[in-house]
Short mmCIF file of C-alpha atoms and ligand atoms in Angstrom, two decimals:
data_model
loop_
_atom_site.label_atom_id
_atom_site.label_comp_id
_atom_site.label_asym_id
_atom_site.label_seq_id
_atom_site.Cartn_x
_atom_site.Cartn_y
_atom_site.Cartn_z
CA UNK A 990 24.54 -18.96 -4.44
CA UNK A 991 24.63 -15.40 -5.85
CA UNK A 992 22.51 -12.58 -4.48
CA UNK A 993 19.01 -12.55 -5.96
CA UNK A 994 18.66 -9.72 -8.45
CA UNK A 995 16.41 -6.90 -7.31
CA UNK A 996 15.17 -4.26 -9.71
CA UNK A 997 13.64 -2.47 -6.73
CA UNK A 998 15.28 0.65 -5.38
CA UNK A 999 14.01 1.49 -1.89
CA UNK A 1000 12.26 4.86 -1.73
CA UNK A 1001 12.99 7.51 0.95
CA UNK A 1002 15.30 5.05 2.69
CA UNK A 1003 17.40 7.42 4.83
CA UNK A 1004 14.29 9.41 5.76
CA UNK A 1005 12.57 6.20 6.90
CA UNK A 1006 15.61 5.23 9.01
CA UNK A 1007 15.55 8.70 10.62
CA UNK A 1008 11.86 8.43 11.38
CA UNK A 1009 12.37 5.08 13.15
CA UNK A 1010 15.55 6.05 15.06
CA UNK A 1011 17.06 5.18 17.48
CA UNK A 1012 17.67 1.83 15.79
CA UNK A 1013 20.50 0.09 17.62
CA UNK A 1014 18.90 -2.80 19.51
CA UNK A 1015 15.37 -1.72 18.52
CA UNK A 1016 12.88 -4.30 17.26
CA UNK A 1017 11.28 -3.13 14.02
CA UNK A 1018 8.48 -4.70 12.00
CA UNK A 1019 8.96 -4.17 8.25
CA UNK A 1020 5.41 -4.84 7.11
CA UNK A 1021 6.24 -4.59 3.39
CA UNK A 1022 9.45 -6.59 3.02
CA UNK A 1023 9.59 -6.58 -0.82
CA UNK A 1024 13.22 -6.92 -1.89
CA UNK A 1025 14.29 -6.35 1.72
CA UNK A 1026 15.86 -2.94 1.09
CA UNK A 1027 14.51 -1.33 4.27
CA UNK A 1028 15.05 -4.51 6.30
CA UNK A 1029 18.71 -4.77 5.28
CA UNK A 1030 19.39 -1.11 6.10
CA UNK A 1031 17.63 -1.47 9.48
CA UNK A 1032 19.66 -4.61 10.29
CA UNK A 1033 22.87 -2.83 9.32
CA UNK A 1034 21.96 -0.09 11.83
CA UNK A 1035 21.76 -2.72 14.57
CA UNK A 1036 17.98 -3.25 14.68
CA UNK A 1037 16.26 -6.60 15.00
CA UNK A 1038 13.79 -6.97 12.17
CA UNK A 1039 10.64 -8.97 11.57
CA UNK A 1040 9.82 -8.83 7.87
CA UNK A 1041 6.28 -9.40 6.61
CA UNK A 1042 5.07 -9.79 3.03
CA UNK A 1043 2.14 -11.56 1.46
CA UNK A 1044 3.86 -12.14 -1.86
CA UNK A 1045 5.51 -15.60 -1.90
CA UNK A 1046 7.95 -14.49 -4.61
CA UNK A 1047 9.97 -12.47 -2.06
CA UNK A 1048 11.43 -15.79 -0.80
CA UNK A 1049 14.91 -15.44 -2.41
CA UNK A 1050 15.39 -12.03 -0.76
CA UNK A 1051 14.28 -13.46 2.59
CA UNK A 1052 16.83 -16.30 2.27
CA UNK A 1053 19.68 -13.90 1.60
CA UNK A 1054 18.89 -11.70 4.60
CA UNK A 1055 18.33 -14.69 6.86
CA UNK A 1056 21.79 -15.97 5.88
CA UNK A 1057 23.43 -12.58 6.45
CA UNK A 1058 21.65 -11.79 9.74
CA UNK A 1059 20.77 -15.17 11.29
CA UNK A 1060 20.44 -13.76 14.83
CA UNK A 1061 18.48 -10.61 14.16
CA UNK A 1062 16.18 -11.24 11.17
CA UNK A 1063 13.00 -13.27 10.97
CA UNK A 1064 10.32 -13.33 8.30
CA UNK A 1065 6.62 -14.08 8.55
CA UNK A 1066 4.49 -14.56 5.44
CA UNK A 1067 1.08 -12.91 5.60
CA UNK A 1068 -0.91 -9.72 5.13
CA UNK A 1069 0.26 -6.71 7.12
CA UNK A 1070 -3.32 -6.07 8.25
CA UNK A 1071 -2.60 -8.89 10.73
CA UNK A 1072 0.73 -7.57 11.86
CA UNK A 1073 -0.15 -7.60 15.54
CA UNK A 1074 -1.10 -11.30 15.36
CA UNK A 1075 1.92 -12.10 13.18
CA UNK A 1076 4.35 -10.67 15.72
CA UNK A 1077 2.36 -11.70 18.81
CA UNK A 1078 4.13 -11.62 22.16
CA UNK A 1079 7.13 -9.67 20.91
CA UNK A 1080 8.08 -6.21 22.09
CA UNK A 1081 8.00 -3.89 19.06
CA UNK A 1082 9.67 -0.46 18.94
CA UNK A 1083 8.81 0.54 15.39
CA UNK A 1084 6.69 -0.36 12.38
CA UNK A 1085 7.36 0.63 8.78
CA UNK A 1086 5.02 0.27 5.82
CA UNK A 1087 6.07 1.03 2.23
CA UNK A 1088 2.73 0.65 0.55
CA UNK A 1089 2.27 -0.33 -3.03
CA UNK A 1090 3.74 -2.48 -5.75
CA UNK A 1091 7.41 -3.40 -5.94
CA UNK A 1092 9.41 -3.02 -9.12
CA UNK A 1093 9.71 -6.83 -9.22
CA UNK A 1094 5.94 -7.14 -9.26
CA UNK A 1095 5.66 -4.53 -12.00
CA UNK A 1096 8.47 -6.00 -14.08
CA UNK A 1097 7.14 -9.55 -14.15
CA UNK A 1098 4.62 -9.56 -16.98
CA UNK A 1099 3.02 -12.76 -15.67
CA UNK A 1100 1.88 -10.93 -12.48
CA UNK A 1101 -0.39 -8.71 -14.56
CA UNK A 1102 0.36 -5.39 -12.80
CA UNK A 1103 1.81 -3.61 -15.82
CA UNK A 1104 -0.07 -2.13 -18.74
CA UNK A 1105 3.21 -1.97 -20.66
CA UNK A 1106 3.68 -5.73 -20.98
CA UNK A 1107 1.39 -8.46 -22.19
CA UNK A 1108 0.43 -10.81 -19.35
CA UNK A 1109 -2.55 -12.38 -17.61
CA UNK A 1110 -4.79 -9.77 -16.00
CA UNK A 1111 -4.00 -11.05 -12.49
CA UNK A 1112 -2.63 -8.36 -10.05
CA UNK A 1113 -2.90 -10.53 -6.93
CA UNK A 1114 0.00 -9.85 -4.57
CA UNK A 1115 -0.85 -12.86 -2.41
CA UNK A 1116 -1.91 -15.17 -5.23
CA UNK A 1117 -5.27 -15.77 -3.57
CA UNK A 1118 -8.81 -14.63 -4.32
CA UNK A 1119 -10.25 -12.87 -7.33
CA UNK A 1120 -8.01 -11.66 -10.13
CA UNK A 1121 -8.35 -8.40 -12.03
CA UNK A 1122 -9.71 -10.44 -14.94
CA UNK A 1123 -12.45 -11.82 -12.67
CA UNK A 1124 -13.51 -8.25 -11.81
CA UNK A 1125 -13.26 -6.96 -15.37
CA UNK A 1126 -15.31 -9.83 -16.77
CA UNK A 1127 -17.97 -10.22 -14.08
CA UNK A 1128 -18.77 -6.84 -12.47
CA UNK A 1129 -21.78 -4.95 -13.77
CA UNK A 1130 -21.07 -1.88 -15.88
CA UNK A 1131 -22.16 0.36 -12.98
CA UNK A 1132 -19.92 -1.43 -10.48
CA UNK A 1133 -16.96 -1.31 -12.85
CA UNK A 1134 -17.47 2.41 -13.42
CA UNK A 1135 -17.80 3.07 -9.68
CA UNK A 1136 -14.70 1.01 -8.90
CA UNK A 1137 -12.54 2.73 -11.51
CA UNK A 1138 -13.77 6.14 -10.33
CA UNK A 1139 -13.43 5.51 -6.58
CA UNK A 1140 -10.13 3.63 -6.52
CA UNK A 1141 -8.50 5.02 -9.66
CA UNK A 1142 -9.85 8.61 -9.57
CA UNK A 1143 -10.47 8.17 -13.30
CA UNK A 1144 -12.84 10.80 -14.65
CA UNK A 1145 -13.59 8.76 -17.79
CA UNK A 1146 -14.61 5.78 -15.62
CA UNK A 1147 -18.10 5.40 -17.10
CA UNK A 1148 -16.85 5.45 -20.69
CA UNK A 1149 -14.18 2.90 -19.85
CA UNK A 1150 -16.67 0.64 -18.06
CA UNK A 1151 -19.01 0.81 -21.06
CA UNK A 1152 -16.22 -0.09 -23.48
CA UNK A 1153 -15.15 -3.02 -21.29
CA UNK A 1154 -18.69 -4.39 -21.15
CA UNK A 1155 -19.04 -4.02 -24.94
CA UNK A 1156 -15.79 -5.83 -25.59
CA UNK A 1157 -16.35 -8.70 -23.17
CA UNK A 1158 -19.67 -9.57 -24.84
CA UNK A 1159 -17.54 -11.11 -27.59
CA UNK A 1160 -14.45 -12.27 -25.73
CA UNK A 1161 -13.47 -12.15 -22.07
CA UNK A 1162 -10.67 -9.65 -21.39
CA UNK A 1163 -7.82 -11.63 -19.89
CA UNK A 1164 -4.70 -9.84 -21.07
CA UNK A 1165 -3.16 -6.66 -19.64
CA UNK A 1166 -2.27 -5.17 -23.02
CA UNK A 1167 -5.71 -5.91 -24.44
CA UNK A 1168 -7.26 -3.89 -21.59
CA UNK A 1169 -4.68 -1.09 -21.89
CA UNK A 1170 -5.28 -0.81 -25.64
CA UNK A 1171 -9.03 -0.77 -25.19
CA UNK A 1172 -8.72 2.10 -22.69
CA UNK A 1173 -6.37 4.00 -25.00
CA UNK A 1174 -8.80 3.56 -27.88
CA UNK A 1175 -11.69 4.72 -25.69
CA UNK A 1176 -10.23 7.83 -24.08
CA UNK A 1177 -7.30 8.69 -26.38
CA UNK A 1178 -3.75 9.47 -25.41
CA UNK A 1179 -2.31 12.94 -24.81
CA UNK A 1180 1.36 13.44 -25.62
CA UNK A 1181 3.43 13.76 -22.46
CA UNK A 1182 0.55 12.65 -20.19
CA UNK A 1183 0.65 9.38 -18.22
CA UNK A 1184 -0.67 6.33 -20.09
CA UNK A 1185 -4.49 6.53 -20.14
CA UNK A 1186 -4.72 3.07 -18.51
CA UNK A 1187 -2.74 4.16 -15.42
CA UNK A 1188 -5.72 5.05 -13.27
CA UNK A 1189 -7.85 2.08 -14.27
CA UNK A 1190 -4.99 -0.32 -13.48
CA UNK A 1191 -4.49 1.41 -10.12
CA UNK A 1192 -8.18 1.03 -9.30
CA UNK A 1193 -8.27 -2.65 -10.23
CA UNK A 1194 -5.10 -3.38 -8.26
CA UNK A 1195 -6.48 -1.67 -5.16
CA UNK A 1196 -9.71 -3.66 -5.43
CA UNK A 1197 -8.01 -7.01 -6.10
CA UNK A 1198 -5.71 -6.61 -3.09
CA UNK A 1199 -8.17 -4.87 -0.74
CA UNK A 1200 -5.46 -2.25 -0.33
CA UNK A 1201 -7.39 0.37 1.63
CA UNK A 1202 -8.80 -2.16 4.09
CA UNK A 1203 -5.30 -3.59 4.51
CA UNK A 1204 -3.85 -0.15 5.17
CA UNK A 1205 -6.49 0.88 7.71
CA UNK A 1206 -6.19 -2.42 9.58
CA UNK A 1207 -2.38 -2.16 9.66
CA UNK A 1208 -2.44 1.40 11.01
CA UNK A 1209 -4.70 0.41 13.90
CA UNK A 1210 -2.71 -2.78 14.51
CA UNK A 1211 0.44 -0.65 14.80
CA UNK A 1212 -1.37 1.65 17.23
CA UNK A 1213 -2.25 -1.37 19.39
CA UNK A 1214 1.17 -3.00 19.48
CA UNK A 1215 3.45 0.02 19.80
CA UNK A 1216 4.23 1.10 23.36
CA UNK A 1217 4.68 4.74 24.36
CA UNK A 1218 7.62 6.09 22.35
CA UNK A 1219 7.14 3.46 19.59
CA UNK A 1220 7.42 4.80 16.03
CA UNK A 1221 5.35 4.29 12.91
CA UNK A 1222 6.58 5.33 9.45
CA UNK A 1223 4.37 4.97 6.38
CA UNK A 1224 5.36 5.62 2.75
CA UNK A 1225 2.48 5.98 0.31
CA UNK A 1226 2.40 6.47 -3.46
CA UNK A 1227 -0.84 8.25 -4.23
CA UNK A 1228 -3.12 10.84 -2.73
CA UNK A 1229 -5.89 8.42 -1.72
CA UNK A 1230 -3.53 6.44 0.50
CA UNK A 1231 -1.77 9.52 1.80
CA UNK A 1232 -5.09 11.03 2.87
CA UNK A 1233 -5.88 7.94 4.95
CA UNK A 1234 -2.50 8.04 6.70
CA UNK A 1235 -2.69 11.80 7.29
CA UNK A 1236 -6.14 11.58 8.82
CA UNK A 1237 -5.18 8.55 10.89
CA UNK A 1238 -2.39 10.53 12.55
CA UNK A 1239 -4.45 13.77 12.77
CA UNK A 1240 -7.67 12.19 13.93
CA UNK A 1241 -6.41 11.71 17.43
CA UNK A 1242 -6.20 15.44 18.01
CA UNK A 1243 -9.95 15.69 18.44
CA UNK A 1244 -12.46 12.97 19.16
CA UNK A 1245 -15.47 12.39 16.97
CA UNK A 1246 -18.71 12.46 18.96
CA UNK A 1247 -19.34 8.90 20.13
CA UNK A 1248 -23.03 9.07 19.37
CA UNK A 1249 -25.44 11.46 17.72
CA UNK A 1250 -27.46 11.33 20.91
CA UNK A 1251 -24.62 12.35 23.20
CA UNK A 1252 -23.10 15.82 23.39
CA UNK A 1253 -19.67 16.22 21.80
CA UNK A 1254 -17.19 15.21 24.44
CA UNK A 1255 -14.39 17.62 23.49
CA UNK A 1256 -10.82 17.03 22.41
CA UNK A 1257 -9.01 13.89 23.49
CA UNK A 1258 -5.32 13.47 24.02
CA UNK A 1259 -3.46 12.42 20.91
CA UNK A 1260 -2.39 8.81 20.36
CA UNK A 1261 0.42 10.03 18.09
CA UNK A 1262 2.91 12.85 18.25
CA UNK A 1263 4.29 13.77 14.84
CA UNK A 1264 7.97 12.97 14.27
CA UNK A 1265 8.22 15.60 11.56
CA UNK A 1266 6.31 17.09 8.64
CA UNK A 1267 5.46 14.82 5.70
CA UNK A 1268 8.57 14.11 3.66
CA UNK A 1269 8.94 13.93 -0.15
CA UNK A 1270 11.94 12.69 -2.09
CA UNK A 1271 14.70 15.21 -2.77
CA UNK A 1272 16.17 16.10 -6.17
CA UNK A 1273 19.02 13.56 -5.86
CA UNK A 1274 16.68 10.66 -5.25
CA UNK A 1275 14.28 11.80 -7.97
CA UNK A 1276 17.17 11.84 -10.43
CA UNK A 1277 18.05 8.24 -9.55
CA UNK A 1278 14.58 6.83 -9.09
CA UNK A 1279 11.52 8.31 -10.85
CA UNK A 1280 9.28 5.95 -8.81
CA UNK A 1281 9.99 8.20 -5.80
CA UNK A 1282 8.15 11.09 -7.46
CA UNK A 1283 4.80 10.36 -5.90
CA UNK A 1284 6.07 9.02 -2.56
CA UNK A 1285 5.18 10.67 0.75
CA UNK A 1286 6.49 9.59 4.16
CA UNK A 1287 4.45 10.31 7.26
CA UNK A 1288 5.54 9.25 10.71
CA UNK A 1289 4.48 9.48 14.32
CA UNK A 1290 5.52 8.52 17.83
CA UNK A 1291 3.08 6.65 20.01
CA UNK A 1292 1.90 8.41 23.16
CA UNK A 1293 0.66 6.74 26.33
CA UNK A 1294 -3.03 7.19 25.39
CA UNK A 1295 -4.83 3.84 24.92
CA UNK A 1296 -5.35 2.63 21.32
CA UNK A 1297 -8.66 3.35 19.57
CA UNK A 1298 -10.97 0.63 18.36
CA UNK A 1299 -10.42 0.17 14.63
CA UNK A 1300 -12.76 2.18 12.44
CA UNK A 1301 -12.38 3.62 8.98
CA UNK A 1302 -14.99 6.38 9.41
CA UNK A 1303 -13.39 9.79 9.08
CA UNK A 1304 -10.26 8.52 7.34
CA UNK A 1305 -11.49 9.39 3.85
CA UNK A 1306 -11.38 5.80 2.63
CA UNK A 1307 -12.87 5.84 -0.89
CA UNK A 1308 -16.19 4.07 -0.95
CA UNK A 1309 -16.88 1.33 -3.44
CA UNK A 1310 -19.38 -1.41 -2.71
CA UNK A 1311 -20.61 -3.90 -5.27
CA UNK A 1312 -24.21 -3.49 -6.11
CA UNK A 1313 -24.40 0.07 -4.72
CA UNK A 1314 -26.37 2.40 -6.97
C1 LIG B 2346 7.00 -1.19 -2.40
S1 LIG B 2346 7.35 -2.83 -1.97
C2 LIG B 2346 8.38 -2.73 -0.57
C3 LIG B 2346 9.83 -2.54 -0.88
C4 LIG B 2346 10.75 -2.56 0.33
N1 LIG B 2346 10.51 -1.45 1.23
C5 LIG B 2346 12.21 -2.54 -0.11
O1 LIG B 2346 12.92 -1.61 0.27
O2 LIG B 2346 12.62 -3.49 -0.78
C6 LIG B 2346 5.84 -3.31 -1.27
C7 LIG B 2346 5.78 -4.76 -0.82
O3 LIG B 2346 4.71 -4.84 0.10
C8 LIG B 2346 3.99 -6.01 -0.15
N2 LIG B 2346 2.62 -5.78 0.28
C9 LIG B 2346 1.74 -4.90 -0.25
N3 LIG B 2346 0.59 -4.97 0.42
C10 LIG B 2346 0.75 -5.91 1.39
C11 LIG B 2346 -0.09 -6.41 2.43
N4 LIG B 2346 -1.34 -5.97 2.58
N5 LIG B 2346 0.42 -7.32 3.28
C12 LIG B 2346 1.70 -7.77 3.14
N6 LIG B 2346 2.53 -7.35 2.17
C13 LIG B 2346 2.06 -6.42 1.32
C14 LIG B 2346 4.10 -6.25 -1.63
O4 LIG B 2346 3.93 -7.62 -1.92
C15 LIG B 2346 5.52 -5.75 -1.93
O5 LIG B 2346 6.44 -6.80 -1.88
#
């Protein structure tokens, strides 16, 4: 059997390996297995790797790695928010998360992630739950506008929501291109600017996959399972995600007051020591892989201070709740 074809080029790979070092003999959880690019490189450096992904279509890449590294690679299907349960009982020295969509997901029109190709408006990484079409055709105009604004940072969110609601009165919107064209017609297209549907598609994808909740849960799960000296490396692709990761690492410098009724209890010891400053892709990588343009790597080393209870307050998680005014 030939190697499965991957259109996905791993982003910030050598920087991620550095952030997780030393690797020889270390046990690393790759929470976003994808095409297995990070996992393969980690295995080649002598690490033992547990890969996690919630997308069943990664199976051919899992099979190849399992055949090449039968002693040191295992894979568990599931959401990375449950990574501590998925790797229960094992010692873990490092966790890596490469958040976002893979090129395979984007390239397959039938997955519905791309506004460049006609396909069903799906966007589910795990193939479960509501699709993007369900949201687009059932949310109220206000909820749609709020969602597109909060998760897509789209300033024309209200106009887009209005146009969607107008259009779906006649026919449900079920096709990616139909939605992309509607948005283009509504807000226009500036030469040289990103496609006007970019932000709306981002917002829908985040909502469909619960991406912020997944990220927050995974960060705290990593904090719980990593022992002192354990490393966490997170690659994000837009400012909303990066803000969450930044604040997660920073937050441990000072404690929030536990209660309004108690005096502020002063700084606490940090749960994380930074490995290094946030890292962006260099010119070489950008020349090879334009997808790396928006990537940021943040990493930390776990201290001996006990893990916090999980809470998203203070992390800057964008707020969208259905039915909120
Ligand atoms: C950017 S790709 C990872 C690419 C990988 N680092 C490589 O080098 O091949 C992101 C992967 O994470 C998966 N993913 C995203 N969110 C997830 C979640 N909450 N739980 C599990 N997997 C997730 C996606 O299905 C996708 O396969």
